[in-house]
């Protein structure tokens, strides 16, 4: 499970999220550009999690095809 959690997509999404939270704490105004940045971050997180789920399903399917449990 570690190899999925520490994938580059998840690490990138977490570091970007932390940087955006830091910007909010510094008192930057919330504009439409900020909303678009948060939306794109949400899409990035969804894609990273989706890639992890797909990779996990692929591993499980390969084990089933070989007759393992």
mmCIF file with all atom_site columns, C-alpha atoms in Angstrom:
data_model
loop_
_atom_site.group_PDB
_atom_site.id
_atom_site.type_symbol
_atom_site.label_atom_id
_atom_site.label_alt_id
_atom_site.label_comp_id
_atom_site.label_asym_id
_atom_site.label_entity_id
_atom_site.label_seq_id
_atom_site.pdbx_PDB_ins_code
_atom_site.Cartn_x
_atom_site.Cartn_y
_atom_site.Cartn_z
_atom_site.occupancy
_atom_site.B_iso_or_equiv
_atom_site.pdbx_formal_charge
_atom_site.auth_seq_id
_atom_site.auth_comp_id
_atom_site.auth_asym_id
_atom_site.auth_atom_id
_atom_site.pdbx_PDB_model_num
ATOM 1  C CA . UNK A 1 1  ? 0.000   0.000   0.000   1.00 0.00 ? 1  UNK A CA 1
ATOM 2  C CA . UNK A 1 2  ? 2.949   2.316   0.576   1.00 0.00 ? 2  UNK A CA 1
ATOM 3  C CA . UNK A 1 3  ? 3.859   2.387   -3.086  1.00 0.00 ? 3  UNK A CA 1
ATOM 4  C CA . UNK A 1 4  ? 0.395   3.728   -3.904  1.00 0.00 ? 4  UNK A CA 1
ATOM 5  C CA . UNK A 1 5  ? 0.264   6.390   -1.208  1.00 0.00 ? 5  UNK A CA 1
ATOM 6  C CA . UNK A 1 6  ? 3.749   7.695   -1.902  1.00 0.00 ? 6  UNK A CA 1
ATOM 7  C CA . UNK A 1 7  ? 3.181   7.990   -5.660  1.00 0.00 ? 7  UNK A CA 1
ATOM 8  C CA . UNK A 1 8  ? 4.259   11.183  -7.366  1.00 0.00 ? 8  UNK A CA 1
ATOM 9  C CA . UNK A 1 9  ? 0.663   12.236  -8.095  1.00 0.00 ? 9  UNK A CA 1
ATOM 10 C CA . UNK A 1 10 ? -0.366  12.133  -4.461  1.00 0.00 ? 10 UNK A CA 1
ATOM 11 C CA . UNK A 1 11 ? 2.824   13.800  -3.250  1.00 0.00 ? 11 UNK A CA 1
ATOM 12 C CA . UNK A 1 12 ? 2.403   16.559  -5.826  1.00 0.00 ? 12 UNK A CA 1
ATOM 13 C CA . UNK A 1 13 ? -1.238  17.108  -4.901  1.00 0.00 ? 13 UNK A CA 1
ATOM 14 C CA . UNK A 1 14 ? -0.441  17.291  -1.184  1.00 0.00 ? 14 UNK A CA 1
ATOM 15 C CA . UNK A 1 15 ? 2.404   19.776  -1.624  1.00 0.00 ? 15 UNK A CA 1
ATOM 16 C CA . UNK A 1 16 ? 0.296   21.938  -3.929  1.00 0.00 ? 16 UNK A CA 1
ATOM 17 C CA . UNK A 1 17 ? -2.574  21.861  -1.439  1.00 0.00 ? 17 UNK A CA 1
ATOM 18 C CA . UNK A 1 18 ? -0.259  22.929  1.356   1.00 0.00 ? 18 UNK A CA 1
ATOM 19 C CA . UNK A 1 19 ? 1.051   25.818  -0.715  1.00 0.00 ? 19 UNK A CA 1
ATOM 20 C CA . UNK A 1 20 ? -2.489  26.969  -1.485  1.00 0.00 ? 20 UNK A CA 1
ATOM 21 C CA . UNK A 1 21 ? -3.484  26.777  2.177   1.00 0.00 ? 21 UNK A CA 1
ATOM 22 C CA . UNK A 1 22 ? -0.445  28.862  3.060   1.00 0.00 ? 22 UNK A CA 1
ATOM 23 C CA . UNK A 1 23 ? -1.585  31.509  0.570   1.00 0.00 ? 23 UNK A CA 1
ATOM 24 C CA . UNK A 1 24 ? -5.050  31.613  2.145   1.00 0.00 ? 24 UNK A CA 1
ATOM 25 C CA . UNK A 1 25 ? -3.581  32.134  5.609   1.00 0.00 ? 25 UNK A CA 1
ATOM 26 C CA . UNK A 1 26 ? -1.530  35.081  4.405   1.00 0.00 ? 26 UNK A CA 1
ATOM 27 C CA . UNK A 1 27 ? -4.709  37.010  3.758   1.00 0.00 ? 27 UNK A CA 1
ATOM 28 C CA . UNK A 1 28 ? -4.828  36.903  -0.035  1.00 0.00 ? 28 UNK A CA 1
ATOM 29 C CA . UNK A 1 29 ? -8.289  37.833  -1.320  1.00 0.00 ? 29 UNK A CA 1
ATOM 30 C CA . UNK A 1 30 ? -10.459 35.020  -2.671  1.00 0.00 ? 30 UNK A CA 1
ATOM 31 C CA . UNK A 1 31 ? -11.020 35.794  -6.354  1.00 0.00 ? 31 UNK A CA 1
ATOM 32 C CA . UNK A 1 32 ? -12.294 33.816  -9.330  1.00 0.00 ? 32 UNK A CA 1
ATOM 33 C CA . UNK A 1 33 ? -8.693  32.874  -10.117 1.00 0.00 ? 33 UNK A CA 1
ATOM 34 C CA . UNK A 1 34 ? -8.315  31.388  -6.652  1.00 0.00 ? 34 UNK A CA 1
ATOM 35 C CA . UNK A 1 35 ? -11.515 29.413  -7.190  1.00 0.00 ? 35 UNK A CA 1
ATOM 36 C CA . UNK A 1 36 ? -10.127 28.046  -10.472 1.00 0.00 ? 36 UNK A CA 1
ATOM 37 C CA . UNK A 1 37 ? -6.892  27.066  -8.746  1.00 0.00 ? 37 UNK A CA 1
ATOM 38 C CA . UNK A 1 38 ? -8.833  25.166  -6.073  1.00 0.00 ? 38 UNK A CA 1
ATOM 39 C CA . UNK A 1 39 ? -10.955 23.500  -8.748  1.00 0.00 ? 39 UNK A CA 1
ATOM 40 C CA . UNK A 1 40 ? -7.885  22.379  -10.676 1.00 0.00 ? 40 UNK A CA 1
ATOM 41 C CA . UNK A 1 41 ? -6.356  21.075  -7.453  1.00 0.00 ? 41 UNK A CA 1
ATOM 42 C CA . UNK A 1 42 ? -9.485  19.034  -6.784  1.00 0.00 ? 42 UNK A CA 1
ATOM 43 C CA . UNK A 1 43 ? -9.305  17.569  -10.276 1.00 0.00 ? 43 UNK A CA 1
ATOM 44 C CA . UNK A 1 44 ? -5.643  16.717  -9.733  1.00 0.00 ? 44 UNK A CA 1
ATOM 45 C CA . UNK A 1 45 ? -6.431  14.907  -6.492  1.00 0.00 ? 45 UNK A CA 1
ATOM 46 C CA . UNK A 1 46 ? -9.278  13.010  -8.167  1.00 0.00 ? 46 UNK A CA 1
ATOM 47 C CA . UNK A 1 47 ? -7.000  11.909  -11.011 1.00 0.00 ? 47 UNK A CA 1
ATOM 48 C CA . UNK A 1 48 ? -4.245  10.829  -8.627  1.00 0.00 ? 48 UNK A CA 1
ATOM 49 C CA . UNK A 1 49 ? -6.659  8.776   -6.526  1.00 0.00 ? 49 UNK A CA 1
ATOM 50 C CA . UNK A 1 50 ? -8.193  7.321   -9.692  1.00 0.00 ? 50 UNK A CA 1
ATOM 51 C CA . UNK A 1 51 ? -4.754  6.247   -10.892 1.00 0.00 ? 51 UNK A CA 1
ATOM 52 C CA . UNK A 1 52 ? -4.117  4.511   -7.569  1.00 0.00 ? 52 UNK A CA 1
ATOM 53 C CA . UNK A 1 53 ? -7.456  2.691   -7.768  1.00 0.00 ? 53 UNK A CA 1
ATOM 54 C CA . UNK A 1 54 ? -6.759  1.616   -11.358 1.00 0.00 ? 54 UNK A CA 1
ATOM 55 C CA . UNK A 1 55 ? -3.295  0.361   -10.456 1.00 0.00 ? 55 UNK A CA 1
ATOM 56 C CA . UNK A 1 56 ? -4.677  -1.598  -7.503  1.00 0.00 ? 56 UNK A CA 1
ATOM 57 C CA . UNK A 1 57 ? -7.409  -3.163  -9.644  1.00 0.00 ? 57 UNK A CA 1
ATOM 58 C CA . UNK A 1 58 ? -4.789  -4.165  -12.213 1.00 0.00 ? 58 UNK A CA 1
ATOM 59 C CA . UNK A 1 59 ? -2.707  -5.939  -9.568  1.00 0.00 ? 59 UNK A CA 1
ATOM 60 C CA . UNK A 1 60 ? -5.743  -7.739  -8.158  1.00 0.00 ? 60 UNK A CA 1
ATOM 61 C CA . UNK A 1 61 ? -6.903  -8.769  -11.648 1.00 0.00 ? 61 UNK A CA 1
ATOM 62 C CA . UNK A 1 62 ? -3.465  -10.173 -12.457 1.00 0.00 ? 62 UNK A CA 1
ATOM 63 C CA . UNK A 1 63 ? -3.516  -12.250 -9.251  1.00 0.00 ? 63 UNK A CA 1
ATOM 64 C CA . UNK A 1 64 ? -6.985  -13.587 -10.072 1.00 0.00 ? 64 UNK A CA 1
ATOM 65 C CA . UNK A 1 65 ? -5.882  -14.478 -13.602 1.00 0.00 ? 65 UNK A CA 1
ATOM 66 C CA . UNK A 1 66 ? -2.972  -16.471 -12.171 1.00 0.00 ? 66 UNK A CA 1
ATOM 67 C CA . UNK A 1 67 ? -5.284  -18.233 -9.723  1.00 0.00 ? 67 UNK A CA 1
ATOM 68 C CA . UNK A 1 68 ? -3.889  -16.591 -6.600  1.00 0.00 ? 68 UNK A CA 1
ATOM 69 C CA . UNK A 1 69 ? -5.923  -15.035 -3.821  1.00 0.00 ? 69 UNK A CA 1
#
